[in-house]
Tab-separated table of C-alpha atoms in Angstrom:
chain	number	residue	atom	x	y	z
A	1376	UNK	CA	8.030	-12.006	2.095
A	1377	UNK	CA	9.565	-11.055	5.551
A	1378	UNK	CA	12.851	-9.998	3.603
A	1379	UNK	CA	11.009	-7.252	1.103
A	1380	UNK	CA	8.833	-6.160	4.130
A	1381	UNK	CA	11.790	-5.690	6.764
A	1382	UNK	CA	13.719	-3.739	3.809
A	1383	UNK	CA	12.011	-1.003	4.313
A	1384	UNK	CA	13.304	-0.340	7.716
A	1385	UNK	CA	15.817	2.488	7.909
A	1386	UNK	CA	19.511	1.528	8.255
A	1387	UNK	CA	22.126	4.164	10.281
A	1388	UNK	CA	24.501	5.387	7.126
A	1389	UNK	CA	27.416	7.562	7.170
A	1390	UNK	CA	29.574	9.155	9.888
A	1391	UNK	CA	28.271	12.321	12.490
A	1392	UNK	CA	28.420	15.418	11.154
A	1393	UNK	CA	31.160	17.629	12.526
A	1394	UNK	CA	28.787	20.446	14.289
A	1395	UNK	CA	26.954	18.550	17.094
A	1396	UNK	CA	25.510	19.259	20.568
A	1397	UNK	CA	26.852	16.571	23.269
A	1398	UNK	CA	25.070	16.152	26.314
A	1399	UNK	CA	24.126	14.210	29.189
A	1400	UNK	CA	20.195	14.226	30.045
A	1401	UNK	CA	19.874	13.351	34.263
A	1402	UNK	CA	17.554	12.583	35.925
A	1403	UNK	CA	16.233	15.815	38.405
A	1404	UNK	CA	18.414	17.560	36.010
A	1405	UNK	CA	18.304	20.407	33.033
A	1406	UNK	CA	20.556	19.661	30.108
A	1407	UNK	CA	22.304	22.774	28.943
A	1408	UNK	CA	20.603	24.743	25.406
A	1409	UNK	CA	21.720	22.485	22.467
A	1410	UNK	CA	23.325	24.382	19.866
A	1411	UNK	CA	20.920	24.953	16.546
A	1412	UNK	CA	22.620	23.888	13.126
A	1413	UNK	CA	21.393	25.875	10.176
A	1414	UNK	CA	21.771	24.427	6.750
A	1415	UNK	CA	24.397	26.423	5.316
A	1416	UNK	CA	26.944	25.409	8.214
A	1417	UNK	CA	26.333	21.619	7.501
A	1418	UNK	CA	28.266	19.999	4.599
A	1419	UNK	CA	27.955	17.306	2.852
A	1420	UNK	CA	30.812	14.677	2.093
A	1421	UNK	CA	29.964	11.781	-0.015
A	1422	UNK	CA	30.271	9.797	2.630
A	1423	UNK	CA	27.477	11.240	4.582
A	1424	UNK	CA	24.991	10.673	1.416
A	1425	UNK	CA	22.174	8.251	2.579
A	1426	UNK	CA	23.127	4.652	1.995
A	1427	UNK	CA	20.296	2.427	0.193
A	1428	UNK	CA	20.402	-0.869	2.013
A	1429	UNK	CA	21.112	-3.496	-0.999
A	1430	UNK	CA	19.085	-6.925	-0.908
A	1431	UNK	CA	20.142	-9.904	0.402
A	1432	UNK	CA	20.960	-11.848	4.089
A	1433	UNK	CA	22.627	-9.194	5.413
A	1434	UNK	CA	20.044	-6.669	4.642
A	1435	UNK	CA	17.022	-8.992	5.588
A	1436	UNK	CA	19.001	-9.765	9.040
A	1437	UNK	CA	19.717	-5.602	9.699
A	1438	UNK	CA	16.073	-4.886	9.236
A	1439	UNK	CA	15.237	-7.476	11.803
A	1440	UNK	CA	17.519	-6.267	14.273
A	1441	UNK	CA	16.293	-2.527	13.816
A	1442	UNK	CA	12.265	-3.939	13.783
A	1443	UNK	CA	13.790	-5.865	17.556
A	1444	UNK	CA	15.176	-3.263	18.790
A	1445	UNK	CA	12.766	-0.395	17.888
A	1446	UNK	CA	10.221	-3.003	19.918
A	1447	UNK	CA	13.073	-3.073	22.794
A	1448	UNK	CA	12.802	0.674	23.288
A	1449	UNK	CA	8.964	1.078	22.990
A	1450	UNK	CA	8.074	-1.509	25.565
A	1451	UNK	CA	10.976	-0.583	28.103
A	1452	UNK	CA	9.859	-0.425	31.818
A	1453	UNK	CA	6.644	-2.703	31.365
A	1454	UNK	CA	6.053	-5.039	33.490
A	1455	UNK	CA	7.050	-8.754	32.650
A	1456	UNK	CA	8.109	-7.466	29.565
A	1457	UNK	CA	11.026	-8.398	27.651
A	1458	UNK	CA	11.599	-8.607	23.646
A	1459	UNK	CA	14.488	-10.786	23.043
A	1460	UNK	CA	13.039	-12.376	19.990
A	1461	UNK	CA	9.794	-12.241	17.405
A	1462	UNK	CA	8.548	-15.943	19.228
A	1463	UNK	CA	8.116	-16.588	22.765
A	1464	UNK	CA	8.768	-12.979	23.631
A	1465	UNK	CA	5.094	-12.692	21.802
A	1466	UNK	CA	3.337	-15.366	22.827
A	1467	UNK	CA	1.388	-14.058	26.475
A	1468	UNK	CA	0.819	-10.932	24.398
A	1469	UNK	CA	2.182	-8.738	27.158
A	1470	UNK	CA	3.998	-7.398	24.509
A	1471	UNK	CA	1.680	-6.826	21.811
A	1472	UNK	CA	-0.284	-4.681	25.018
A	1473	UNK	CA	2.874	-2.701	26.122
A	1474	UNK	CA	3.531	-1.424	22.290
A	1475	UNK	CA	-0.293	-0.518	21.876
A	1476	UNK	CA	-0.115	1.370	25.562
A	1477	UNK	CA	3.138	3.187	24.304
A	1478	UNK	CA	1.480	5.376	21.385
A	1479	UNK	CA	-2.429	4.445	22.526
A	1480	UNK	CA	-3.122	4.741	26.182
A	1481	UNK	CA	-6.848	5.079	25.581
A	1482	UNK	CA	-7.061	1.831	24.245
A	1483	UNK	CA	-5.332	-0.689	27.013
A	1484	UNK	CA	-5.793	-0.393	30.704
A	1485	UNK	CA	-2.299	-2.082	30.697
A	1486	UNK	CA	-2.087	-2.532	34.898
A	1487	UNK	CA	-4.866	-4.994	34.592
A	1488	UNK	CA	-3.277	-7.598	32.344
A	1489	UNK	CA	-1.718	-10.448	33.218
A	1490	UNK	CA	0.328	-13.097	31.822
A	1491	UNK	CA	-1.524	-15.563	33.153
A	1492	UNK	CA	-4.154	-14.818	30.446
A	1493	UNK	CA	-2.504	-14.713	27.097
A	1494	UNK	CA	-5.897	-15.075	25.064
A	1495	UNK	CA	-7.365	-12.240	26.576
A	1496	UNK	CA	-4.264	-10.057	26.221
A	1497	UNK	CA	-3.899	-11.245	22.395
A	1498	UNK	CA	-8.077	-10.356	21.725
A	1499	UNK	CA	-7.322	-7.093	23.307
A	1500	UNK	CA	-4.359	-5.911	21.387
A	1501	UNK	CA	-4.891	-7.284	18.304
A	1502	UNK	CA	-8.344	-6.289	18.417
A	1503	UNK	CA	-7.746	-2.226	19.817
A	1504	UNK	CA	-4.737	-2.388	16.747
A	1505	UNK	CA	-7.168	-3.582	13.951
A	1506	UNK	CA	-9.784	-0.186	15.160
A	1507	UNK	CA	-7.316	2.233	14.396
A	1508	UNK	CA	-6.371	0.712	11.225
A	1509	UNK	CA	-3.880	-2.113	11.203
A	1510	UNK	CA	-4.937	-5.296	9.743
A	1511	UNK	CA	-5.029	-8.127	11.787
A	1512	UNK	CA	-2.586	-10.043	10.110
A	1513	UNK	CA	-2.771	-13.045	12.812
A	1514	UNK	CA	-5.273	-14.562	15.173
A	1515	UNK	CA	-4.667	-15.206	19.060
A	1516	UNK	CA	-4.481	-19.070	18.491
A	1517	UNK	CA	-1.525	-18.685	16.016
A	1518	UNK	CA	0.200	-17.476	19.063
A	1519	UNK	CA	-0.644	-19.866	21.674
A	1520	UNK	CA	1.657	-22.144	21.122
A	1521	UNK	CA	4.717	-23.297	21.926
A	1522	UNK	CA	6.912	-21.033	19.705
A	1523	UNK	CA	4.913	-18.923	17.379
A	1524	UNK	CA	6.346	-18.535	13.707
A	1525	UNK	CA	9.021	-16.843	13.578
A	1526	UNK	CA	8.364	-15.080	10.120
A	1527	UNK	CA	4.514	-14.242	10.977
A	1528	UNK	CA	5.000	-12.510	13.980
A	1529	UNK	CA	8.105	-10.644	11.811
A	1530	UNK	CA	5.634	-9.953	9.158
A	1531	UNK	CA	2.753	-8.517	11.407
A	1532	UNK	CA	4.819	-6.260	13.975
A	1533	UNK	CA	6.387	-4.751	10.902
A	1534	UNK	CA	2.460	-3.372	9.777
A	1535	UNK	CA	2.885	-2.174	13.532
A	1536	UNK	CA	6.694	-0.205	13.262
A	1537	UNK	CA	5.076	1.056	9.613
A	1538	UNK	CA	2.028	2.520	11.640
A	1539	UNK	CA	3.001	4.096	13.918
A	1540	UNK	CA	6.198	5.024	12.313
A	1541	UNK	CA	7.079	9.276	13.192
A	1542	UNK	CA	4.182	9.111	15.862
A	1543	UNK	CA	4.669	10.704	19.553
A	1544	UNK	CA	4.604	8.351	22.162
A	1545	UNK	CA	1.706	9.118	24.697
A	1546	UNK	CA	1.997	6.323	27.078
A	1547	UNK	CA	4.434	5.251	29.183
A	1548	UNK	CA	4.718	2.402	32.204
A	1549	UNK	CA	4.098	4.988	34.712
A	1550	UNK	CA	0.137	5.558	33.205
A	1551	UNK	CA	-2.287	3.258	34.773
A	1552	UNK	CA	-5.412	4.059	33.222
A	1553	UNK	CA	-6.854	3.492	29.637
A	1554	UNK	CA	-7.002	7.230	29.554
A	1555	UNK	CA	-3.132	7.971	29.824
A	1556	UNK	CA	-4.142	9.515	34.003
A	1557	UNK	CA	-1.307	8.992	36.164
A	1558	UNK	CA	-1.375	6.442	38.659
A	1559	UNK	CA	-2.866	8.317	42.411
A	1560	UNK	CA	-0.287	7.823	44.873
A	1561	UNK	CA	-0.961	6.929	48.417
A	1562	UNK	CA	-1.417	9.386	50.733
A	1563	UNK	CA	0.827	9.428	53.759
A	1564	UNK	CA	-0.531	9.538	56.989
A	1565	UNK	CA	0.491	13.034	58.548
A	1566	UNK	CA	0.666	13.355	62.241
A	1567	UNK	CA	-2.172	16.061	63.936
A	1568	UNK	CA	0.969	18.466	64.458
A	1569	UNK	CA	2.258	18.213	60.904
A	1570	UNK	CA	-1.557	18.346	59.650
A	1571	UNK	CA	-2.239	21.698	61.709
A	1572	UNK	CA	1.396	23.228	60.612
A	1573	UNK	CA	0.949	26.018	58.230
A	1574	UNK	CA	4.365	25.734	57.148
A	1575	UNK	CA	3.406	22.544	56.309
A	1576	UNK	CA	0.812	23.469	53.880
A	1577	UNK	CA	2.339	26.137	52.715
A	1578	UNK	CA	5.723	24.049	51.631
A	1579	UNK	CA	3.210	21.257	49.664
A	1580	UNK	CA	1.619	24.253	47.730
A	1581	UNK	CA	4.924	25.178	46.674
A	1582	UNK	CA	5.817	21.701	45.908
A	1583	UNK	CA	2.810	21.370	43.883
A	1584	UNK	CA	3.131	24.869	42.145
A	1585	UNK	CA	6.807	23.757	41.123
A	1586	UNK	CA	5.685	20.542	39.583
A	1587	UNK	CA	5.979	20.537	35.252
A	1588	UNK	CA	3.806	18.765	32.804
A	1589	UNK	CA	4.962	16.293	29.906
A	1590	UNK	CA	4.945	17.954	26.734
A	1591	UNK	CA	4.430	14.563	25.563
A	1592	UNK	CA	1.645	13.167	27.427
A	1593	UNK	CA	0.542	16.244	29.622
A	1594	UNK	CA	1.168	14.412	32.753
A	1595	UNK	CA	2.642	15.821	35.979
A	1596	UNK	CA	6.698	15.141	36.182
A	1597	UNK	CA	8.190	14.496	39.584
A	1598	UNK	CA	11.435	15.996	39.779
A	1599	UNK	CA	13.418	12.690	39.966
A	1600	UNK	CA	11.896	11.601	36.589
A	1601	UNK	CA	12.321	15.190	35.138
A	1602	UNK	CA	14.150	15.906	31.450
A	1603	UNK	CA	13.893	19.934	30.590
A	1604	UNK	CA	15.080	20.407	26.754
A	1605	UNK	CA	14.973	23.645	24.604
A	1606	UNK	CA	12.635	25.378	27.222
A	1607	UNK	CA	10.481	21.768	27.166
A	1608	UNK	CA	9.643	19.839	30.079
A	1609	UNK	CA	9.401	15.879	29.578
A	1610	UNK	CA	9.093	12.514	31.389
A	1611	UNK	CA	12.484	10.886	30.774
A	1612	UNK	CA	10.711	7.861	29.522
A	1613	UNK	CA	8.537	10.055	26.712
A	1614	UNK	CA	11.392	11.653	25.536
A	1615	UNK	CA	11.836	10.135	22.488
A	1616	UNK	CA	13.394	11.062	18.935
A	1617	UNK	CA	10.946	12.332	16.507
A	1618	UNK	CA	12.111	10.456	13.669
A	1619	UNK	CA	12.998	6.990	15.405
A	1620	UNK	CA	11.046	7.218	18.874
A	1621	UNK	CA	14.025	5.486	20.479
A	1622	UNK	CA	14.459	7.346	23.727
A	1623	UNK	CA	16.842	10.081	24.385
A	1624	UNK	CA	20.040	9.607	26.532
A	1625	UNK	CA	23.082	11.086	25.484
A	1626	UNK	CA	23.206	12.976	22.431
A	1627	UNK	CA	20.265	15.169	20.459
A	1628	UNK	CA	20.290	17.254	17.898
A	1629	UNK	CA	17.602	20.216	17.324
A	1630	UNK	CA	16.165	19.920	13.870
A	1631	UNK	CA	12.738	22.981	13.563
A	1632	UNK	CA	12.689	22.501	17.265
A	1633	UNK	CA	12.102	19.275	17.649
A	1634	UNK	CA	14.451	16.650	19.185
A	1635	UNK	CA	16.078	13.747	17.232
A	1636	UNK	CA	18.832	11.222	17.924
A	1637	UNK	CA	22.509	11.422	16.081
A	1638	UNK	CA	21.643	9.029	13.286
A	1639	UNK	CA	18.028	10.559	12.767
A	1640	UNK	CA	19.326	14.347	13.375
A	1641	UNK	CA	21.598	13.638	10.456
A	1642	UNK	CA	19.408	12.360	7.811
A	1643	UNK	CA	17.265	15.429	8.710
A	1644	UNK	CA	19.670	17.820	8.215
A	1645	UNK	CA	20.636	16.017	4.897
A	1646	UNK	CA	16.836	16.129	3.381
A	1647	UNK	CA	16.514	19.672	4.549
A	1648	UNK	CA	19.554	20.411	2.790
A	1649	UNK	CA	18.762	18.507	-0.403
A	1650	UNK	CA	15.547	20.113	-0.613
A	1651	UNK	CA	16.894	23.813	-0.611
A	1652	UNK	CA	19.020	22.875	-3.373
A	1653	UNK	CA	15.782	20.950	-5.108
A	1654	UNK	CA	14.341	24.525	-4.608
A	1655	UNK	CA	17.106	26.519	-6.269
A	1656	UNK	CA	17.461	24.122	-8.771
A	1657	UNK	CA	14.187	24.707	-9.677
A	1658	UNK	CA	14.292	28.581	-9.236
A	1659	UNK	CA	16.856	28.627	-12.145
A	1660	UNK	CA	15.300	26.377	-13.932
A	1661	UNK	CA	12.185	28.695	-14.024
A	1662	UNK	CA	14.332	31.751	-14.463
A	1663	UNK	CA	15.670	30.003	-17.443
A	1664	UNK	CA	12.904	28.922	-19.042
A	1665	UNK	CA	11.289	32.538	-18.693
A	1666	UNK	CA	14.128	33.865	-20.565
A	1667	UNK	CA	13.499	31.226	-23.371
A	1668	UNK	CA	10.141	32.774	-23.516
A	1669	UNK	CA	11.340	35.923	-23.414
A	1670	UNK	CA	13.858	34.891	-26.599
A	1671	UNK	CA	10.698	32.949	-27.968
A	1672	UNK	CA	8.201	35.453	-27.963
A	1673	UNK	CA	11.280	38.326	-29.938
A	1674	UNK	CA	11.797	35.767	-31.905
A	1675	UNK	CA	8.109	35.320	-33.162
A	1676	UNK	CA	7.583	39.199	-33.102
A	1677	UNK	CA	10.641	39.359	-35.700
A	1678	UNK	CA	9.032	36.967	-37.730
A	1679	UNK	CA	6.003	38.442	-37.984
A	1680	UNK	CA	7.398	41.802	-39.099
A	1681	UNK	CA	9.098	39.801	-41.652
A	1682	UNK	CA	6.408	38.574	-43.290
A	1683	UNK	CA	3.978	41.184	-43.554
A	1684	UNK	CA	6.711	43.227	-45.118
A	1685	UNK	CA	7.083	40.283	-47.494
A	1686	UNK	CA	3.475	40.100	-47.556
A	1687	UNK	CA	3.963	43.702	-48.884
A	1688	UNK	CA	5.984	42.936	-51.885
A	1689	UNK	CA	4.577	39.953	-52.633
A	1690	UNK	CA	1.135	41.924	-53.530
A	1691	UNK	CA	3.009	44.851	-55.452
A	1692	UNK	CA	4.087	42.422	-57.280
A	1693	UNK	CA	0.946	40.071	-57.829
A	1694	UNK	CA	-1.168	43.165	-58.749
A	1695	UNK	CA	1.751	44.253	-61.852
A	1696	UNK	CA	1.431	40.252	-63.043
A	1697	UNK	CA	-2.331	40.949	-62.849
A	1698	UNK	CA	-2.312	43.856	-64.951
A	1699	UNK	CA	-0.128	42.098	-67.847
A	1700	UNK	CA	-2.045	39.128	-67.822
A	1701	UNK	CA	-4.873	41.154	-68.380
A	1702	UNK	CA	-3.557	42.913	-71.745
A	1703	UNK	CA	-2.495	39.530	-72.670
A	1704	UNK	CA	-6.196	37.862	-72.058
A	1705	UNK	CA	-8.028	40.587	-73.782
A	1706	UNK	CA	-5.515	40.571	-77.034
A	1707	UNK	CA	-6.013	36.492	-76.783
A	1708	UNK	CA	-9.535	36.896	-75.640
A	1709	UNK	CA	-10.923	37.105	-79.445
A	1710	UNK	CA	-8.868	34.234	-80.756
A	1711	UNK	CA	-9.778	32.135	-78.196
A	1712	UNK	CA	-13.866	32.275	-77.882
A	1713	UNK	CA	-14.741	30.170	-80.920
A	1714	UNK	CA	-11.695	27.365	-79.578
A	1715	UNK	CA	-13.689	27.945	-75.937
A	1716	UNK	CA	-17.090	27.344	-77.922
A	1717	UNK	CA	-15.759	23.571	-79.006
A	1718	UNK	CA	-13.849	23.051	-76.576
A	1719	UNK	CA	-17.027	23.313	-74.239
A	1720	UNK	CA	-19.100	21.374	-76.100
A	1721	UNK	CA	-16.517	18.594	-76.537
A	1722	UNK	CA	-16.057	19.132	-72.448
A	1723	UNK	CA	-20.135	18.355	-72.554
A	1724	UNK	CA	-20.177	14.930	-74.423
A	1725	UNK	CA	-17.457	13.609	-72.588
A	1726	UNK	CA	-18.915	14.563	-69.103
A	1727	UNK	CA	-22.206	12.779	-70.015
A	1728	UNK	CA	-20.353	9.972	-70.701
A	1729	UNK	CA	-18.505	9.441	-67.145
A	1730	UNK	CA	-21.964	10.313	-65.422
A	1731	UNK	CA	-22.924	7.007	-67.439
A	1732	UNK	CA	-20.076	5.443	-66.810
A	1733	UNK	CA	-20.626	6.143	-62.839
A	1734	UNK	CA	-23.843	5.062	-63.352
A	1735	UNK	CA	-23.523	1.555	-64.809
A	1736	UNK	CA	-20.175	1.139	-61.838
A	1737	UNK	CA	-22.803	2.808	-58.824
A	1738	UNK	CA	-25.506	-0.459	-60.010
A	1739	UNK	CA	-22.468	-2.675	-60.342
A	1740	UNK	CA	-21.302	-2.012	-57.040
A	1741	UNK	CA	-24.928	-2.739	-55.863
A	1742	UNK	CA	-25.405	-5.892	-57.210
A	1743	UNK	CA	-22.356	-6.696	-55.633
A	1744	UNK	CA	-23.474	-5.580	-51.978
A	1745	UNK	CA	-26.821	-7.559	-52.198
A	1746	UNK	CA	-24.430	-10.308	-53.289
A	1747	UNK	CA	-21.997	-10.325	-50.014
A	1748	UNK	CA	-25.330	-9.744	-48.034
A	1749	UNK	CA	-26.879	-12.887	-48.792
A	1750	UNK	CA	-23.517	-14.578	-48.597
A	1751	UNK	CA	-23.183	-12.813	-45.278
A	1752	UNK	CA	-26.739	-14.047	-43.922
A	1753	UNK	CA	-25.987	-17.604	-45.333
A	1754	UNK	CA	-23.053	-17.937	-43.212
A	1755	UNK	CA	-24.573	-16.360	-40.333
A	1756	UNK	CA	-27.793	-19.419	-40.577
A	1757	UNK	CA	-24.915	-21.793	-40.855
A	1758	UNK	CA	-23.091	-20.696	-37.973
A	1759	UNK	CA	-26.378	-20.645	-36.283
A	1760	UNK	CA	-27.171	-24.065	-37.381
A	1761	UNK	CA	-23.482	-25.265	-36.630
A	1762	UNK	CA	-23.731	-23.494	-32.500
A	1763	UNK	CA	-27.354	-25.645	-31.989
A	1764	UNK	CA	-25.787	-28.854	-32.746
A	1765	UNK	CA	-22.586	-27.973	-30.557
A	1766	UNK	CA	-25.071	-27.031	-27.788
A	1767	UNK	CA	-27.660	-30.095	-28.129
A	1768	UNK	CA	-24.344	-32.226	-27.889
A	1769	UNK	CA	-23.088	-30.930	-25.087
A	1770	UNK	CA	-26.348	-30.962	-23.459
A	1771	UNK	CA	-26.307	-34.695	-24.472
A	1772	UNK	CA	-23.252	-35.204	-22.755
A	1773	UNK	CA	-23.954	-33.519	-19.765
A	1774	UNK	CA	-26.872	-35.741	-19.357
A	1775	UNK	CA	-24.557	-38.832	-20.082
A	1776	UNK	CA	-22.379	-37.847	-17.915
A	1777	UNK	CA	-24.661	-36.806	-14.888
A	1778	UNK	CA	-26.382	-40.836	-15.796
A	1779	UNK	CA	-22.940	-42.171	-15.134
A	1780	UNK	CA	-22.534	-40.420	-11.989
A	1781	UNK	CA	-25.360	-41.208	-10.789
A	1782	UNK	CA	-24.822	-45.368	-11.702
A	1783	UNK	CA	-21.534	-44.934	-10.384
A	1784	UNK	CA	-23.195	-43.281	-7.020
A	1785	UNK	CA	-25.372	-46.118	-6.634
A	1786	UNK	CA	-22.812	-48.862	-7.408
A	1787	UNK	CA	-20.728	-47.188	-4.505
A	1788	UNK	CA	-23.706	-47.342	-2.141
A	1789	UNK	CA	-23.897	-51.030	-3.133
A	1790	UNK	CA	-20.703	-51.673	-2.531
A	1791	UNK	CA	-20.497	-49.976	0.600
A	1792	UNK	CA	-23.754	-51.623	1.975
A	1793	UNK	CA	-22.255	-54.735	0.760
A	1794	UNK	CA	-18.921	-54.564	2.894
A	1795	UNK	CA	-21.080	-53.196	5.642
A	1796	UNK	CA	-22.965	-56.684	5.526
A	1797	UNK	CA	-19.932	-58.375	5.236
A	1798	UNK	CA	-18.488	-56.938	8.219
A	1799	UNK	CA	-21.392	-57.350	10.489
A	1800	UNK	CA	-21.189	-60.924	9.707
A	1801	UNK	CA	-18.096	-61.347	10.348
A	1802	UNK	CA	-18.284	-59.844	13.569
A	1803	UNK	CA	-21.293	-61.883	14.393
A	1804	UNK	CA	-18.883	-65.003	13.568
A	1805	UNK	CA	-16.068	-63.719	15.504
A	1806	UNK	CA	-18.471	-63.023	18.452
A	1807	UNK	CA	-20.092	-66.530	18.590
A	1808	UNK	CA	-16.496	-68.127	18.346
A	1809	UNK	CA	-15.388	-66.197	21.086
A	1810	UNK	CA	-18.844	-67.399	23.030
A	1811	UNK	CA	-17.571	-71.083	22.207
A	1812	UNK	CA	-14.377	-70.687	23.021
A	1813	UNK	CA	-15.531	-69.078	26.843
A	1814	UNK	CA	-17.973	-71.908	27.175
A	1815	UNK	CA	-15.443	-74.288	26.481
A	1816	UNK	CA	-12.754	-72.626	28.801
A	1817	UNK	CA	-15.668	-72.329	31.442
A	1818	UNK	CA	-16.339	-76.417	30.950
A	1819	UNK	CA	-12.669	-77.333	31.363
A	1820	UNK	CA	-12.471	-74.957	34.603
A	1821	UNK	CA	-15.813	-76.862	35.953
A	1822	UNK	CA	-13.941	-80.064	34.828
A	1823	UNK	CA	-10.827	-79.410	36.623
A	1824	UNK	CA	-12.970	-78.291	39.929
């Protein structure tokens, strides 16, 4: 089960194209424009074609590893969180929390958790994952335990990676709330100089005039934990590829202006590709098949001409057959009338005789319908008859049957009450011989005294 269900994960296939920006992303820093690659530049060696992952170990194993680490990424920077493994890394349901706060803020106040309090952190996340759709494939107590299984937990974060699979991450460790607000910071206590300075107040308008907003999750960036990209502003933390939502270090690639890792830029590049050819595939095919038409439709009109002017010389020459016929009937006409005369009354006598003929076969057939009918409703009393008696028996034995259970019922009860009796005797015995044997011990001590 966990094998066909972790197949589905993507594996990376196939070397880096040749065209691709390289760059570092800083902190406090603005990586340079990434080149854009258009389709036409990008080609396509075998050995870049997608690779199918085949079944099997290995394949089962890969799919794990990409399902761990996809988990790794999503839930880095949360407190007392660390996946390692799909069992004890699960079990206070810190983690469970930390992947619902990545792409759900609204639905976990994630700073008030603790792992001190595993059931309440399981209820909560498995609860706030089952409104928005996933099925709660496990409860809380299958995870209180020493080491949860192993294939379950597999099983249900997988419904998780397929869910929210291509979504933006809106949360991040540095939201507080349930409602994705940034945590307010303290304010520092300002001396009654620095308070009354109008330099001062002018610099922190400035500051806060400078500051950018997340594309990601439209939260103020402070310039230490600032990534600009493509004319994009972004918490280093949210910026994440589109295709894998692993975050964003070293290398991206601009696919329709939108960022995606090496592996992920790739395979876009590749399905864009493939699909302009599906499209002028299937623009020639059309063009081709409207030039059939055209080729059809000539065809047809040729046709047609053909055979009206066949049409035409067919009647020329029906109408000079007509006209000797004709001369031949009316020279033949005389001859013929007294033959006709017989020959009709001849034609007479023998058609009165088949309408008798139908006749007697039309009663024939008759009888024999009324015939099969009766045989028909015989059969039908018969199998009437033969289903009463099957039912009346197995009403009898149903009623045999429910006699028997009932005896055997109340031989049980016997039997039991019987060994019930039994037993309290015997424990009446063993009591009184146990009183015997005191008083006798209690004698020999008074003796001894």
């Amino acid at each position: 089960m966990a094998s066909g269900l972790i197949g589905k994960f993507e594996k990376a296939a196939g070397p880096t194209p040749t065209a691709k920006p390289n760059f570092m992303i800083k902190k406090g820093t603005t990586p340079s424009t990434p080149q854009k690659l258009s389709l036409a530049s990008v080609s396509r060696p075998a050995s870049m074609a997608p690779k199918t992952p085949r079944g099997g170990a290995g394949s089962a194993q890969a799919g794990i590893d990409n399902l761990l680490n996809w988990c790794k990424n999503h839930t880095e920077g949360y407190k007392d969180v660390e996946v390692i493994n799909f069992t004890t890394s699960w079990a206070d349901g810190l983690a469970f929390c930390a992947l619902l706060h990545r792409f759900r803020p609204d639905l976990v106040d994630f700073d008030s958790l603790s792992y001190l309090e595993p059931e309440k952190n399981l209820t909560l996340a498995f609860k706030g994952a089952e409104s928005i759709g996933i099925s709660m494939l496990m409860d809380p107590e299958d995870m209180m335990i020493c080491t949860p299984d192993r294939l379950s937990v597999i099983t249900y974060v997988s419904t998780w990676y397929h869910h929210f699979r291509g979504s933006i991450p809106r949360g991040s460790p540095h939201m507080t709330n349930a409602g994705g607000s940034k945590s307010p910071r303290p304010r520092e206590e300002k001396s009654p100089a620095e308070s009354r300075s109008p330099r001062g107040e002018g610099e922190a308008e400035k500051e806060k005039e400078d500051q950018q907003t997340c594309t990601v999750c439209s939260q103020s960036i402070p310039k230490s934990n600032l990534a600009s990209w493509e004319g994009k502003d972004y918490h280093t933390s949210c910026f994440t590829c589109s295709g894998c939502g692993h975050l964003l270090k070293t290398r991206v690639l601009n696919v329709a202006d939108k960022p995606y890792c090496e592996n992920c830029g790739r395979k876009a590049f590749l399905q864009a590709a493939s699909k302009k050819d599906e499209q002028e595939e299937e623009k020639k095919k059309k063009e081709k098949e409207k030039r059939k038409e055209e080729e059809r439709k000539k065809a047809e009109e040729q046709r047609k001409k053909e055979e009206e002017e066949y049409k035409k010389a067919e009647e020329t020459r029906r109408k000079l057959e007509e006209e000797a016929i004709r001369k031949k009937r009316e020279e033949a006409k005389r001859k013929m009338e007294e033959e006709l005369e017989i020959e009709a009354q001849r034609e007479e006598e023998r058609r009165k005789k088949k309408l008798e003929e139908e006749e007697r076969e039309r009663r024939a057939q008759e009888e024999e319908r009324k015939k099969e009918a009766e045989q028909r409703l015989r059969l039908a009393q018969k199998e009437e008859e033969r289903r009463q008696y099957e039912e009346n028996l197995r009403k009898q034995k149903e009623e045999k049957e429910k006699q028997e259970k009932l005896k055997r019922e109340r031989e049980e009860e016997e039997q039991r009450k019987l060994e019930q009796e039994r037993e309290r005797k015997r424990i009446e015995k063993q009591k009184q011989l146990e009183e015997e044997m005191r008083r006798e011990e209690e004698e020999r001590e008074r003796r001894r005294k």
